[in-house]
PDB file of C-alpha atoms and ligand atoms in Angstrom:
ATOM      1  CA  MET A   1      80.219  31.378  44.746  1.00 59.00           C
ATOM      2  CA  ALA A   2      79.064  28.032  46.031  1.00 74.00           C
ATOM      3  CA  LEU A   3      78.668  25.337  43.652  1.00 86.00           C
ATOM      4  CA  SER A   4      76.638  22.314  43.937  1.00 91.00           C
ATOM      5  CA  PRO A   5      78.603  18.989  44.547  1.00 92.00           C
ATOM      6  CA  SER A   6      77.946  17.840  41.052  1.00 92.00           C
ATOM      7  CA  ALA A   7      79.011  21.186  39.486  1.00 94.00           C
ATOM      8  CA  ARG A   8      82.114  21.136  41.722  1.00 95.00           C
ATOM      9  CA  GLN A   9      82.933  17.637  40.708  1.00 94.00           C
ATOM     10  CA  GLN A  10      82.425  18.686  36.978  1.00 93.00           C
ATOM     11  CA  GLN A  11      84.748  21.610  37.492  1.00 94.00           C
ATOM     12  CA  ILE A  12      87.475  19.314  39.168  1.00 93.00           C
ATOM     13  CA  LEU A  13      87.222  17.080  36.234  1.00 91.00           C
ATOM     14  CA  THR A  14      87.694  20.016  33.765  1.00 92.00           C
ATOM     15  CA  TRP A  15      90.827  21.198  35.714  1.00 92.00           C
ATOM     16  CA  LEU A  16      92.227  17.661  35.787  1.00 89.00           C
ATOM     17  CA  GLN A  17      91.830  17.312  32.068  1.00 88.00           C
ATOM     18  CA  GLU A  18      93.961  20.692  31.794  1.00 87.00           C
ATOM     19  CA  ASN A  19      96.468  19.726  34.396  1.00 85.00           C
ATOM     20  CA  HIS A  20      96.258  16.028  34.922  1.00 81.00           C
ATOM     21  CA  THR A  21      97.394  16.202  38.534  1.00 86.00           C
ATOM     22  CA  LEU A  22      95.903  18.575  41.199  1.00 89.00           C
ATOM     23  CA  SER A  23      96.387  18.610  44.916  1.00 91.00           C
ATOM     24  CA  VAL A  24      93.520  18.711  47.390  1.00 93.00           C
ATOM     25  CA  GLN A  25      94.806  21.919  48.913  1.00 93.00           C
ATOM     26  CA  LEU A  26      94.835  23.659  45.643  1.00 93.00           C
ATOM     27  CA  LEU A  27      91.308  22.527  44.702  1.00 94.00           C
ATOM     28  CA  ALA A  28      90.106  23.515  48.071  1.00 95.00           C
ATOM     29  CA  GLU A  29      91.394  26.940  47.569  1.00 94.00           C
ATOM     30  CA  ARG A  30      90.182  27.302  44.061  1.00 94.00           C
ATOM     31  CA  LEU A  31      86.743  26.110  44.970  1.00 95.00           C
ATOM     32  CA  GLN A  32      86.637  27.800  48.388  1.00 94.00           C
ATOM     33  CA  VAL A  33      85.518  24.639  50.174  1.00 94.00           C
ATOM     34  CA  SER A  34      87.151  22.654  52.932  1.00 94.00           C
ATOM     35  CA  GLN A  35      89.720  19.933  52.119  1.00 94.00           C
ATOM     36  CA  MET A  36      87.221  17.451  53.562  1.00 94.00           C
ATOM     37  CA  THR A  37      84.642  18.416  50.893  1.00 95.00           C
ATOM     38  CA  ILE A  38      87.295  18.062  48.153  1.00 93.00           C
ATOM     39  CA  HIS A  39      88.205  14.599  49.520  1.00 93.00           C
ATOM     40  CA  ARG A  40      84.498  13.622  49.304  1.00 94.00           C
ATOM     41  CA  ASP A  41      84.197  14.978  45.756  1.00 94.00           C
ATOM     42  CA  LEU A  42      87.393  13.049  44.685  1.00 93.00           C
ATOM     43  CA  ALA A  43      86.022   9.836  46.416  1.00 92.00           C
ATOM     44  CA  ARG A  44      82.776  10.235  44.356  1.00 92.00           C
ATOM     45  CA  LEU A  45      84.746  10.872  41.165  1.00 92.00           C
ATOM     46  CA  ALA A  46      87.042   7.945  41.883  1.00 91.00           C
ATOM     47  CA  GLN A  47      83.897   5.683  42.388  1.00 91.00           C
ATOM     48  CA  GLY A  48      82.841   6.643  38.875  1.00 87.00           C
ATOM     49  CA  GLY A  49      86.271   5.746  37.670  1.00 88.00           C
ATOM     50  CA  GLN A  50      86.966   9.172  36.297  1.00 86.00           C
ATOM     51  CA  VAL A  51      89.851  10.117  38.659  1.00 88.00           C
ATOM     52  CA  ARG A  52      92.355   8.277  40.706  1.00 87.00           C
ATOM     53  CA  LYS A  53      93.090   9.552  44.212  1.00 85.00           C
ATOM     54  CA  VAL A  54      96.695   9.894  44.981  1.00 85.00           C
ATOM     55  CA  TYR A  55      98.364  11.080  48.062  1.00 83.00           C
ATOM     56  CA  GLY A  56      97.242  14.628  48.748  1.00 83.00           C
ATOM     57  CA  GLY A  57      95.420  14.947  45.392  1.00 84.00           C
ATOM     58  CA  ALA A  58      93.936  13.345  42.343  1.00 83.00           C
ATOM     59  CA  VAL A  59      95.024  12.423  38.851  1.00 84.00           C
ATOM     60  CA  LEU A  60      92.873  11.946  35.913  1.00 81.00           C
ATOM     61  CA  ALA A  61      92.119   8.173  35.475  1.00 78.00           C
ATOM     62  CA  SER A  62      93.608   7.032  32.155  1.00 69.00           C
ATOM     63  CA  PRO A  63      90.928   6.089  29.866  1.00 60.00           C
ATOM     64  CA  LEU A  64      90.022   2.489  29.710  1.00 56.00           C
ATOM     65  CA  PRO A  65      91.942   0.761  26.913  1.00 58.00           C
ATOM     66  CA  GLU A  66      89.521   0.211  24.119  1.00 59.00           C
ATOM     67  CA  THR A  67      88.522  -3.348  23.640  1.00 63.00           C
ATOM     68  CA  PRO A  68      89.202  -4.175  20.119  1.00 61.00           C
ATOM     69  CA  PRO A  69      85.915  -5.203  18.254  1.00 61.00           C
ATOM     70  CA  PRO A  70      85.605  -8.923  17.937  1.00 64.00           C
ATOM     71  CA  ALA A  71      87.072 -10.307  14.766  1.00 68.00           C
ATOM     72  CA  SER A  72      84.078 -10.705  12.555  1.00 73.00           C
ATOM     73  CA  PRO A  73      83.849 -14.562  11.726  1.00 84.00           C
ATOM     74  CA  ARG A  74      84.820 -15.590   8.304  1.00 93.00           C
ATOM     75  CA  CYS A  75      83.534 -18.418   6.150  1.00 96.00           C
ATOM     76  CA  ALA A  76      85.670 -21.502   6.454  1.00 95.00           C
ATOM     77  CA  MET A  77      85.102 -22.187   2.807  1.00 94.00           C
ATOM     78  CA  CYS A  78      85.428 -18.880   0.867  1.00 94.00           C
ATOM     79  CA  HIS A  79      86.957 -16.726   3.760  1.00 93.00           C
ATOM     80  CA  GLN A  80      84.408 -13.963   3.190  1.00 92.00           C
ATOM     81  CA  PRO A  81      82.719 -12.318   6.226  1.00 90.00           C
ATOM     82  CA  ILE A  82      79.671 -14.162   7.222  1.00 91.00           C
ATOM     83  CA  PRO A  83      76.478 -12.118   6.724  1.00 84.00           C
ATOM     84  CA  GLY A  84      74.659 -14.181   9.303  1.00 87.00           C
ATOM     85  CA  ARG A  85      71.313 -14.588   7.492  1.00 90.00           C
ATOM     86  CA  ALA A  86      72.218 -17.973   6.039  1.00 94.00           C
ATOM     87  CA  THR A  87      74.871 -19.212   8.297  1.00 95.00           C
ATOM     88  CA  VAL A  88      75.850 -22.829   8.337  1.00 96.00           C
ATOM     89  CA  THR A  89      77.601 -24.489  11.219  1.00 96.00           C
ATOM     90  CA  ILE A  90      79.377 -27.943  10.824  1.00 96.00           C
ATOM     91  CA  GLN A  91      80.019 -29.542  14.048  1.00 95.00           C
ATOM     92  CA  LEU A  92      82.867 -32.097  13.826  1.00 93.00           C
ATOM     93  CA  LEU A  93      83.261 -35.247  15.919  1.00 91.00           C
ATOM     94  CA  ASN A  94      86.389 -33.765  17.691  1.00 90.00           C
ATOM     95  CA  GLY A  95      84.307 -30.959  19.025  1.00 89.00           C
ATOM     96  CA  ASP A  96      85.478 -28.335  16.523  1.00 91.00           C
ATOM     97  CA  SER A  97      83.044 -26.402  14.550  1.00 93.00           C
ATOM     98  CA  LEU A  98      83.224 -24.667  11.230  1.00 94.00           C
ATOM     99  CA  GLN A  99      81.160 -21.644  10.145  1.00 95.00           C
ATOM    100  CA  ALA A 100      80.224 -20.970   6.555  1.00 96.00           C
ATOM    101  CA  CYS A 101      78.460 -17.999   5.026  1.00 96.00           C
ATOM    102  CA  CYS A 102      75.629 -19.880   3.444  1.00 96.00           C
ATOM    103  CA  PRO A 103      74.457 -23.393   2.537  1.00 96.00           C
ATOM    104  CA  HIS A 104      76.360 -23.105  -0.640  1.00 95.00           C
ATOM    105  CA  CYS A 105      79.752 -23.012   1.134  1.00 95.00           C
ATOM    106  CA  GLY A 106      78.493 -25.112   3.951  1.00 96.00           C
ATOM    107  CA  LEU A 107      77.622 -28.019   1.802  1.00 95.00           C
ATOM    108  CA  MET A 108      80.733 -27.665  -0.231  1.00 93.00           C
ATOM    109  CA  LEU A 109      82.676 -27.699   2.897  1.00 93.00           C
ATOM    110  CA  LEU A 110      80.836 -30.730   4.087  1.00 93.00           C
ATOM    111  CA  HIS A 111      82.280 -32.650   1.050  1.00 89.00           C
ATOM    112  CA  ASN A 112      85.578 -32.382   2.816  1.00 90.00           C
ATOM    113  CA  TYR A 113      84.127 -33.564   6.187  1.00 91.00           C
ATOM    114  CA  PRO A 114      81.821 -36.408   5.377  1.00 83.00           C
ATOM    115  CA  ASP A 115      81.822 -37.700   8.840  1.00 85.00           C
ATOM    116  CA  ALA A 116      80.835 -34.360  10.439  1.00 93.00           C
ATOM    117  CA  ALA A 117      78.692 -34.965  13.585  1.00 93.00           C
ATOM    118  CA  SER A 118      76.130 -32.484  12.611  1.00 95.00           C
ATOM    119  CA  ILE A 119      75.352 -29.682  10.005  1.00 96.00           C
ATOM    120  CA  LEU A 120      72.972 -26.924  11.012  1.00 97.00           C
ATOM    121  CA  ALA A 121      71.824 -24.219   8.635  1.00 97.00           C
ATOM    122  CA  ARG A 122      69.767 -21.161   9.224  1.00 97.00           C
ATOM    123  CA  ASP A 123      66.159 -21.311   7.987  1.00 97.00           C
ATOM    124  CA  PHE A 124      65.998 -18.448   5.567  1.00 96.00           C
ATOM    125  CA  LEU A 125      62.398 -17.529   6.499  1.00 95.00           C
ATOM    126  CA  TYR A 126      62.424 -17.946  10.327  1.00 95.00           C
ATOM    127  CA  GLY A 127      66.138 -17.613  11.214  1.00 95.00           C
ATOM    128  CA  ARG A 128      66.340 -20.844  13.250  1.00 95.00           C
ATOM    129  CA  MET A 129      69.198 -23.248  12.983  1.00 96.00           C
ATOM    130  CA  VAL A 130      67.797 -26.391  11.642  1.00 97.00           C
ATOM    131  CA  ASN A 131      69.282 -29.769  10.752  1.00 97.00           C
ATOM    132  CA  ALA A 132      70.428 -29.303   7.253  1.00 97.00           C
ATOM    133  CA  ARG A 133      70.257 -33.089   6.496  1.00 96.00           C
ATOM    134  CA  GLN A 134      66.557 -32.941   6.823  1.00 97.00           C
ATOM    135  CA  ALA A 135      66.082 -29.503   5.307  1.00 98.00           C
ATOM    136  CA  PHE A 136      65.225 -28.330   1.743  1.00 98.00           C
ATOM    137  CA  PHE A 137      67.104 -25.879  -0.333  1.00 98.00           C
ATOM    138  CA  VAL A 138      66.346 -23.504  -2.988  1.00 97.00           C
ATOM    139  CA  ILE A 139      69.364 -23.279  -5.289  1.00 96.00           C
ATOM    140  CA  GLY A 140      69.777 -20.525  -8.022  1.00 95.00           C
ATOM    141  CA  SER A 141      66.930 -18.224  -6.923  1.00 96.00           C
ATOM    142  CA  ASP A 142      67.005 -14.504  -7.553  1.00 95.00           C
ATOM    143  CA  VAL A 143      67.911 -13.791  -3.831  1.00 94.00           C
ATOM    144  CA  GLN A 144      71.672 -13.707  -3.712  1.00 89.00           C
ATOM    145  CA  LEU A 145      73.329 -13.231  -0.362  1.00 88.00           C
ATOM    146  CA  CYS A 146      76.926 -14.107  -1.153  1.00 91.00           C
ATOM    147  CA  CYS A 147      77.749 -17.105  -3.277  1.00 92.00           C
ATOM    148  CA  ILE A 148      76.622 -18.138  -6.706  1.00 89.00           C
ATOM    149  CA  PRO A 149      74.452 -20.140  -7.277  1.00 90.00           C
ATOM    150  CA  SER A 150      72.532 -18.711  -4.228  1.00 93.00           C
ATOM    151  CA  THR A 151      71.652 -21.626  -2.006  1.00 96.00           C
ATOM    152  CA  LEU A 152      69.009 -21.077   0.817  1.00 97.00           C
ATOM    153  CA  CYS A 153      67.778 -23.392   3.502  1.00 98.00           C
ATOM    154  CA  PHE A 154      64.189 -24.094   4.542  1.00 98.00           C
ATOM    155  CA  ALA A 155      63.053 -26.411   7.225  1.00 97.00           C
ATOM    156  CA  SER A 156      59.804 -27.052   5.420  1.00 97.00           C
ATOM    157  CA  GLN A 157      59.513 -28.234   1.774  1.00 97.00           C
ATOM    158  CA  THR A 158      56.346 -26.157   1.460  1.00 98.00           C
ATOM    159  CA  ASP A 159      58.121 -23.030   2.461  1.00 97.00           C
ATOM    160  CA  ALA A 160      60.853 -23.850  -0.030  1.00 98.00           C
ATOM    161  CA  GLN A 161      58.317 -24.382  -2.730  1.00 98.00           C
ATOM    162  CA  LYS A 162      56.640 -21.109  -1.935  1.00 97.00           C
ATOM    163  CA  PHE A 163      59.868 -19.265  -1.926  1.00 97.00           C
ATOM    164  CA  GLN A 164      60.756 -20.786  -5.225  1.00 97.00           C
ATOM    165  CA  ARG A 165      57.458 -19.794  -6.832  1.00 97.00           C
ATOM    166  CA  GLY A 166      58.296 -16.157  -5.861  1.00 97.00           C
ATOM    167  CA  PHE A 167      62.028 -15.986  -6.401  1.00 97.00           C
ATOM    168  CA  GLY A 168      62.749 -18.707  -8.861  1.00 97.00           C
ATOM    169  CA  GLY A 169      65.433 -21.489  -8.611  1.00 97.00           C
ATOM    170  CA  GLN A 170      65.078 -25.176  -7.910  1.00 96.00           C
ATOM    171  CA  VAL A 171      63.909 -26.893  -4.695  1.00 98.00           C
ATOM    172  CA  LEU A 172      66.224 -29.692  -3.713  1.00 97.00           C
ATOM    173  CA  ALA A 173      66.429 -31.997  -0.594  1.00 97.00           C
ATOM    174  CA  PHE A 174      69.747 -32.433   1.198  1.00 97.00           C
ATOM    175  CA  THR A 175      71.163 -35.321  -0.761  1.00 95.00           C
ATOM    176  CA  ALA A 176      70.006 -33.848  -4.086  1.00 96.00           C
ATOM    177  CA  VAL A 177      71.701 -30.495  -3.338  1.00 95.00           C
ATOM    178  CA  MET A 178      74.852 -32.120  -2.149  1.00 93.00           C
ATOM    179  CA  ALA A 179      75.048 -34.086  -5.583  1.00 93.00           C
ATOM    180  CA  HIS A 180      74.135 -30.942  -7.394  1.00 92.00           C
ATOM    181  CA  LEU A 181      76.915 -28.818  -5.834  1.00 89.00           C
ATOM    182  CA  ALA A 182      79.394 -31.787  -6.246  1.00 86.00           C
ATOM    183  CA  ALA A 183      78.529 -32.019  -9.849  1.00 86.00           C
ATOM    184  CA  HIS A 184      78.871 -28.268 -10.578  1.00 76.00           C
ATOM    185  CA  HIS A 185      81.813 -27.558  -8.337  1.00 67.00           C
ATOM    186  CA  ARG A 186      83.976 -30.548  -8.184  1.00 57.00           C
ATOM    187  CA  GLN A 187      86.578 -30.388  -5.537  1.00 49.00           C
ATOM    188  CA  PRO A 188      90.005 -31.628  -6.967  1.00 48.00           C
ATOM    189  CA  HIS A 189      90.711 -33.549  -3.900  1.00 44.00           C
ATOM    190  CA  THR A 190      87.293 -35.291  -3.565  1.00 39.00           C
ATOM    191  CA  SER A 191      87.711 -38.803  -4.734  1.00 40.00           C
ATOM    192  CA  GLN A 192      84.732 -40.617  -5.999  1.00 38.00           C
TER     193      GLN A 192
HETATM  194 ZN1   ZN B   1      81.409 -18.867   2.040  1.00 82.44          ZN
HETATM  195 ZN1   ZN B   2      78.111 -17.798   0.850  1.00 82.44          ZN
END
């Protein structure tokens, strides 16, 4: 029975899974091919990372260690996972950056970092990161992603107003929404 090279290599793998280590001589006998052929098969399997050639034979390559999934980023304010649709990034002067789940948390966080270099918020309609200081926010709409009151960012005032007509809430510019959040969620360590 002559097997095709790929069938032979599959058979070798199967045997290796059962025995872990097999000699070239044994494989050649079992498959009734020359040891040279077995060497070529093992070289091919070794190229694919499935086996390791050892002196006179082969061992099954140990499976690659599984890379742990990257820790999902958490909001620097509320420590909840960041859904991503309304992310806010605060860039600090020292080069660090902070991620928040939504403008609600992002702007609350900004109260603690008044000298932040920049604050970017994801435009809720288009998904782009925009300068939050020039953006408009709909606060308290029916669309609640994470924090209450829901606070969503829009680069354009017109978009914010259209959204507000559909989903309610209040359209506020950056300074107004900062004042609103400060008034409703006063931070104990924020001095006036
Ligand atoms: Zn948050
Ligand atoms: Zn949030």
